Amino acid sequence: MPETAAPVVTSPYEAHEGRRPSAFGRPLRVLAWLSFVAEAVIIATGGAVRLTGSGLGCSEWPMCTPESLVPTPEQGIHGVIEFGNRTMTGVVGIIAIAVLLLTLNAVGGRRPLKAALWFALGGIGAGVVCYVIATIAGVPAFPFFSLGLLLATVAGAVHSLRITTHRRDLTLLAWIVLVGVVAQAFVGGITVLTGLNPYIVGFHYASSLLLVCVTAAYLVRMHESGAPRERVVPRWFAMLSHITGLALGVTIFFGVLTTGSGPHSGDANVVRDGFDATILAHVHAWPGYVLAALVAALTIIAWMQRIAPRRWLLVLVIAILVQVGVGIWQARDGLPELLVGIHMVLASLSAAAYTVTVLRLKRPTA
């Protein structure tokens, strides 16, 4: 009887990192990737609005002017840039709807799909009612329309998750993206109506960054089974990974405050948030250096002990190092617009890489 060699185990925590073939169709896989790319692109277009001083290129919302939906020649390039970002919001929303509907059809069939469509109709109806009430009250009407639509979307998500029994993880992620896009449209309108309030602008950016992370999580989970997940790394390694996430969050938070205090507020007449940008730049750098050290340590340990997410940690450490380099470069060169924009997009991609890394700390049991 021939002998069978036992598999060589190089580490008790080594796990297979290859993706399994997705059980979902090609259209959904393509749209899921497009959703991730679109969420990153809208950060770039939103950054362009702010960095070119086009934040009030369209003075109204959702109209560009009181008389025109699209920018007029008098508004020049600033109107075009601002309207381009608004158009990108529509593209992101359409993709998010498509991903959600295909996900619902794939995991639950016609029942959750029909329920979502009914809630969509109800949301439009609720938005119209809110619009009429606001018009009668003599207040800006479209924000109330968006609010009604947002509330109906949240209600649709809750109902959908209650009747879904298979792959609730993907269903939840798809709904989060759609709810987030609708909420972002609402916040974007408030941003214009409040004259680019720096805190709302900062929240707008942070929310967009979180949506990039959610779409990245969807891509990871789409290639995994819905079985319960088990940890495949040592407990201390998982704890250190989550501490690294805290450092990342703090770094991004102070980065948002720094940008809000700097010269790129979105319009020359907008008052900044009142903080000293020079001091904040240093405060922003401190957790950034801690983050870089933590990621480097995790990467070295993971490769020495052959711990599961080592390849994604390598991606993350490269992204963080590039981000640190761009941050130092822009600070020394007086915050040129292009470098600030690159810094904003890289922050979202670094956060997405961290999200994937954390998800790789566990794997399905089947």
Coordinates of C-alpha atoms in Angstrom, one line a residue:
M1 CA 0.0 0.0 0.0
P2 CA 1.6 3.3 -1.0
E3 CA 2.5 5.7 1.7
T4 CA 0.9 9.2 1.8
A5 CA 3.0 12.0 3.0
A6 CA 1.5 14.2 5.6
P7 CA 1.1 17.8 4.8
V8 CA 3.9 20.0 6.1
V9 CA 2.6 22.5 8.6
T10 CA 4.9 25.5 8.9
S11 CA 2.8 27.5 11.3
P12 CA -0.2 26.7 13.5
Y13 CA -1.7 30.0 12.3
E14 CA -1.0 29.7 8.6
A15 CA -4.2 29.7 6.6
H16 CA -5.1 29.5 2.9
E17 CA -5.4 33.1 1.7
G18 CA -6.6 32.3 -1.9
R19 CA -10.1 33.3 -2.8
R20 CA -12.7 30.7 -3.5
P21 CA -14.7 31.1 -6.7
S22 CA -17.6 33.4 -6.1
A23 CA -21.1 31.7 -6.0
F24 CA -22.5 34.9 -7.4
G25 CA -22.9 35.8 -11.1
R26 CA -20.5 37.8 -13.2
P27 CA -22.8 40.9 -13.4
L28 CA -22.9 41.2 -9.6
R29 CA -19.1 40.7 -9.3
V30 CA -18.4 43.4 -11.9
L31 CA -20.9 45.8 -10.3
A32 CA -19.4 45.2 -6.8
W33 CA -16.0 46.2 -8.1
L34 CA -17.5 49.2 -9.9
S35 CA -19.1 50.2 -6.6
F36 CA -15.7 50.1 -4.9
V37 CA -14.0 52.1 -7.6
A38 CA -16.9 54.6 -7.8
E39 CA -16.8 55.3 -4.1
A40 CA -13.0 56.0 -4.4
V41 CA -13.5 58.2 -7.4
I42 CA -16.2 60.3 -5.7
I43 CA -13.7 61.1 -3.0
A44 CA -11.4 62.3 -5.8
T45 CA -14.1 64.4 -7.4
G46 CA -15.2 65.8 -4.0
G47 CA -11.6 66.6 -3.3
A48 CA -11.4 68.5 -6.6
V49 CA -14.4 70.5 -5.6
R50 CA -12.8 71.6 -2.4
L51 CA -9.3 72.0 -3.7
T52 CA -10.3 74.2 -6.7
G53 CA -12.5 76.4 -4.6
S54 CA -15.6 75.1 -6.4
G55 CA -17.6 74.3 -3.3
L56 CA -20.2 76.9 -4.1
G57 CA -19.8 76.6 -7.9
C58 CA -23.5 75.6 -7.8
S59 CA -25.1 78.0 -5.4
E60 CA -28.3 76.0 -5.0
W61 CA -29.2 72.3 -4.3
P62 CA -30.4 70.2 -6.1
M63 CA -30.6 72.9 -8.8
C64 CA -27.3 74.4 -9.7
T65 CA -28.9 77.9 -9.8
P66 CA -32.4 79.0 -8.9
E67 CA -33.3 78.8 -12.6
S68 CA -31.1 75.9 -14.0
L69 CA -30.4 72.3 -13.0
V70 CA -27.0 72.4 -14.9
P71 CA -24.3 75.0 -14.6
T72 CA -24.6 78.2 -16.7
P73 CA -21.7 79.8 -18.6
E74 CA -21.5 82.6 -16.0
Q75 CA -20.5 80.0 -13.3
G76 CA -17.5 79.0 -15.3
I77 CA -15.2 76.0 -14.5
H78 CA -16.3 76.1 -10.8
G79 CA -19.9 75.3 -11.7
V80 CA -18.7 72.5 -14.0
I81 CA -16.5 70.9 -11.3
E82 CA -19.2 71.1 -8.6
F83 CA -21.9 69.7 -11.0
G84 CA -19.6 66.9 -12.0
N85 CA -19.3 65.8 -8.4
R86 CA -23.1 65.9 -8.1
T87 CA -23.4 63.8 -11.3
M88 CA -20.9 61.3 -9.8
T89 CA -23.2 60.9 -6.8
G90 CA -25.9 59.8 -9.2
V91 CA -23.6 57.2 -10.8
V92 CA -22.6 55.9 -7.3
G93 CA -26.3 55.6 -6.4
I94 CA -27.3 53.7 -9.5
I95 CA -24.5 51.2 -9.0
A96 CA -25.4 50.8 -5.3
I97 CA -29.0 50.1 -6.3
A98 CA -27.9 47.6 -8.9
V99 CA -25.6 45.8 -6.4
L100 CA -28.4 45.7 -3.8
L101 CA -31.1 44.3 -6.2
L102 CA -28.8 41.6 -7.6
T103 CA -27.7 40.7 -4.1
L104 CA -31.3 40.3 -2.9
N105 CA -32.2 38.3 -5.9
A106 CA -29.1 36.0 -5.4
V107 CA -29.6 35.4 -1.7
G108 CA -33.4 35.4 -1.3
G109 CA -35.1 35.3 -4.7
R110 CA -38.1 37.3 -5.6
R111 CA -39.5 38.0 -2.1
P112 CA -36.8 40.4 -0.7
L113 CA -36.4 41.8 -4.2
K114 CA -40.1 42.7 -4.5
A115 CA -40.2 44.1 -0.9
A116 CA -37.2 46.4 -1.7
L117 CA -39.0 47.7 -4.8
W118 CA -42.1 48.4 -2.8
F119 CA -40.1 50.3 -0.2
A120 CA -38.5 52.2 -3.0
L121 CA -41.9 53.4 -4.2
G122 CA -42.9 54.2 -0.7
G123 CA -39.7 56.2 -0.2
I124 CA -40.4 58.3 -3.3
G125 CA -43.9 58.8 -2.0
A126 CA -42.7 59.8 1.5
G127 CA -40.2 62.2 -0.1
V128 CA -42.9 63.8 -2.1
V129 CA -45.1 64.3 1.0
C130 CA -42.2 65.8 2.9
Y131 CA -41.4 68.1 -0.1
V132 CA -45.0 69.4 -0.2
I133 CA -45.1 70.0 3.5
A134 CA -41.8 71.9 3.4
T135 CA -43.0 74.0 0.4
I136 CA -46.2 74.9 2.3
A137 CA -44.1 75.9 5.3
G138 CA -41.9 78.0 3.2
V139 CA -38.6 76.2 3.9
P140 CA -36.1 74.6 1.5
A141 CA -38.0 71.6 0.3
F142 CA -35.6 69.3 -1.3
P143 CA -33.6 68.4 1.9
F144 CA -36.9 67.2 3.3
F145 CA -37.6 65.1 0.2
S146 CA -34.1 63.5 0.7
L147 CA -34.9 63.0 4.4
G148 CA -38.1 61.2 3.6
L149 CA -36.3 59.0 1.0
L150 CA -33.6 58.3 3.5
L151 CA -36.0 57.2 6.3
A152 CA -37.8 54.9 3.8
T153 CA -34.5 53.4 2.7
V154 CA -33.6 52.6 6.3
A155 CA -37.0 51.0 6.9
G156 CA -36.5 48.9 3.7
A157 CA -33.2 47.8 5.0
V158 CA -34.6 46.7 8.3
H159 CA -37.4 44.8 6.7
S160 CA -35.1 43.2 4.2
L161 CA -32.8 41.9 6.9
R162 CA -35.7 40.5 8.9
I163 CA -36.9 38.4 6.0
T164 CA -33.5 37.3 4.7
T165 CA -32.2 34.0 6.1
H166 CA -29.2 33.4 3.8
R167 CA -26.1 35.6 3.5
R168 CA -27.3 38.4 5.8
D169 CA -23.7 39.7 5.8
L170 CA -23.8 40.6 2.1
T171 CA -27.4 41.9 2.3
L172 CA -26.4 44.1 5.2
L173 CA -23.3 45.5 3.4
A174 CA -25.3 46.2 0.2
W175 CA -27.9 48.0 2.2
I176 CA -25.3 50.0 4.1
V177 CA -23.9 51.3 0.9
L178 CA -27.2 52.4 -0.5
V179 CA -28.3 54.0 2.7
G180 CA -24.9 55.7 2.9
V181 CA -25.2 57.1 -0.7
V182 CA -28.7 58.5 0.0
A183 CA -27.5 60.0 3.3
Q184 CA -24.5 61.5 1.5
A185 CA -26.7 63.2 -1.0
F186 CA -28.7 64.7 1.9
V187 CA -25.5 65.8 3.7
G188 CA -24.1 67.2 0.4
G189 CA -27.2 69.4 0.1
I190 CA -26.8 70.5 3.7
T191 CA -23.2 71.3 3.0
V192 CA -24.1 73.7 0.2
L193 CA -27.1 75.2 2.1
T194 CA -24.8 75.9 5.2
G195 CA -22.2 77.6 3.0
L196 CA -19.6 74.8 3.3
N197 CA -19.6 74.5 7.1
P198 CA -16.2 72.8 7.7
Y199 CA -17.5 70.3 10.2
I200 CA -20.2 69.1 7.8
V201 CA -17.6 69.0 5.0
G202 CA -15.4 66.9 7.2
F203 CA -18.2 64.5 8.1
H204 CA -19.1 64.3 4.3
Y205 CA -15.5 63.1 3.6
A206 CA -15.3 60.7 6.5
S207 CA -18.6 59.1 5.5
S208 CA -17.4 58.6 1.9
L209 CA -14.2 57.0 3.3
L210 CA -16.3 54.5 5.3
L211 CA -18.3 53.6 2.2
V212 CA -15.1 52.7 0.5
C213 CA -14.3 50.4 3.4
V214 CA -17.8 48.8 3.2
T215 CA -17.6 48.1 -0.5
A216 CA -14.1 46.6 0.1
A217 CA -15.7 44.4 2.8
Y218 CA -18.4 43.3 0.3
L219 CA -15.8 42.2 -2.2
V220 CA -14.1 40.1 0.4
R221 CA -17.2 38.4 1.8
M222 CA -18.6 37.8 -1.7
H223 CA -15.8 35.3 -2.2
E224 CA -16.4 33.5 1.1
S225 CA -19.1 31.2 2.3
G226 CA -21.8 32.4 4.8
A227 CA -20.6 29.9 7.4
P228 CA -19.6 31.0 11.0
R229 CA -16.1 32.4 11.1
E230 CA -13.2 31.4 13.3
R231 CA -10.1 33.3 14.2
V232 CA -6.9 32.1 12.4
V233 CA -4.4 34.3 14.1
P234 CA -3.2 34.5 17.7
R235 CA -5.4 36.5 20.1
W236 CA -2.6 39.0 20.8
F237 CA -2.1 39.5 17.0
A238 CA -5.8 40.2 16.6
M239 CA -5.8 42.7 19.5
L240 CA -2.7 44.5 18.1
S241 CA -4.4 44.7 14.7
H242 CA -7.5 46.4 16.3
I243 CA -5.2 48.8 18.1
T244 CA -3.7 49.6 14.7
G245 CA -7.2 50.4 13.5
L246 CA -7.7 52.8 16.3
A247 CA -4.4 54.6 15.3
L248 CA -5.7 54.7 11.7
G249 CA -9.0 56.3 12.8
V250 CA -7.3 58.9 15.0
T251 CA -4.9 59.8 12.2
I252 CA -7.8 60.3 9.7
F253 CA -9.8 62.3 12.3
F254 CA -7.0 64.8 12.8
G255 CA -6.3 64.8 9.1
V256 CA -9.9 65.9 8.5
L257 CA -9.5 68.7 11.1
T258 CA -6.2 69.7 9.6
T259 CA -7.6 70.1 6.1
G260 CA -10.6 72.0 7.5
S261 CA -8.2 74.5 9.1
G262 CA -5.9 74.8 6.1
P263 CA -6.1 76.9 2.9
H264 CA -8.4 74.5 1.0
S265 CA -11.9 75.1 2.4
G266 CA -13.8 74.9 -0.8
D267 CA -14.3 78.6 -1.3
A268 CA -12.2 81.7 -0.7
N269 CA -15.0 83.3 1.4
V270 CA -15.6 80.3 3.7
V271 CA -14.5 80.6 7.3
R272 CA -12.3 77.7 8.5
D273 CA -13.0 75.7 11.7
G274 CA -10.8 78.0 13.8
F275 CA -8.0 75.6 14.7
D276 CA -4.3 76.4 14.0
A277 CA -3.5 74.4 10.9
T278 CA 0.3 74.3 11.7
I279 CA -0.3 72.8 15.1
L280 CA -2.9 70.4 13.8
A281 CA -0.5 69.2 11.1
H282 CA 1.9 68.1 13.8
V283 CA -0.9 66.5 15.8
H284 CA -2.0 64.7 12.7
A285 CA 1.5 63.4 12.0
W286 CA 2.0 61.9 15.5
P287 CA -0.6 59.1 15.3
G288 CA 0.4 58.7 11.6
Y289 CA 3.9 57.7 12.7
V290 CA 2.5 55.4 15.4
L291 CA 0.3 53.8 12.7
A292 CA 3.2 53.3 10.4
A293 CA 5.3 51.6 13.2
L294 CA 2.4 49.4 14.2
V295 CA 1.7 48.3 10.6
A296 CA 5.4 47.6 10.0
A297 CA 5.6 45.5 13.2
L298 CA 2.5 43.5 12.3
T299 CA 3.8 42.9 8.8
I300 CA 7.2 41.7 10.0
I301 CA 5.7 39.4 12.6
A302 CA 3.1 38.0 10.2
W303 CA 5.8 37.1 7.6
M304 CA 8.2 35.7 10.3
Q305 CA 5.4 33.5 11.7
R306 CA 3.5 33.0 8.4
I307 CA 0.3 34.4 9.9
A308 CA -2.7 34.5 7.5
P309 CA -3.1 38.1 6.5
R310 CA 0.6 38.7 5.7
R311 CA 0.1 39.6 2.1
W312 CA -2.6 42.2 2.8
L313 CA -0.4 43.6 5.5
L314 CA 2.3 44.1 3.0
V315 CA -0.2 46.0 0.8
L316 CA -1.2 48.0 3.8
V317 CA 2.4 48.9 4.9
I318 CA 3.2 50.1 1.3
A319 CA 0.0 52.2 1.3
I320 CA 0.8 53.7 4.7
L321 CA 4.4 54.5 3.8
V322 CA 3.4 56.1 0.5
Q323 CA 0.8 58.1 2.5
V324 CA 3.3 59.3 5.0
G325 CA 5.7 60.3 2.2
V326 CA 3.0 62.3 0.4
G327 CA 2.0 63.9 3.7
I328 CA 5.5 65.1 4.4
W329 CA 5.9 66.2 0.8
Q330 CA 2.8 68.3 0.8
A331 CA 3.6 69.9 4.2
R332 CA 7.0 71.0 3.0
D333 CA 5.7 72.3 -0.3
G334 CA 2.9 74.5 1.1
L335 CA 0.0 72.1 0.5
P336 CA -0.2 72.0 -3.3
E337 CA -3.7 71.0 -4.4
L338 CA -2.8 67.9 -6.3
L339 CA -0.8 66.4 -3.4
V340 CA -3.6 67.1 -1.0
G341 CA -6.1 65.4 -3.3
I342 CA -3.8 62.4 -3.6
H343 CA -3.4 62.3 0.2
M344 CA -7.2 62.2 0.6
V345 CA -7.7 59.4 -1.9
L346 CA -4.8 57.4 -0.4
A347 CA -6.3 57.7 3.0
S348 CA -9.5 55.9 1.8
L349 CA -7.5 53.2 0.0
S350 CA -5.4 52.6 3.1
A351 CA -8.5 52.3 5.2
A352 CA -9.9 49.8 2.6
A353 CA -6.7 47.8 2.8
Y354 CA -6.9 47.7 6.6
T355 CA -10.5 46.6 6.3
V356 CA -9.5 43.6 4.1
T357 CA -6.6 42.8 6.5
V358 CA -9.0 42.7 9.5
L359 CA -11.4 40.4 7.7
R360 CA -8.6 38.0 6.9
L361 CA -8.0 37.6 10.7
K362 CA -10.9 35.1 10.5
R363 CA -12.1 32.6 8.0
P364 CA -15.4 30.6 7.5
T365 CA -15.5 27.2 9.2
A366 CA -16.9 25.7 6.0

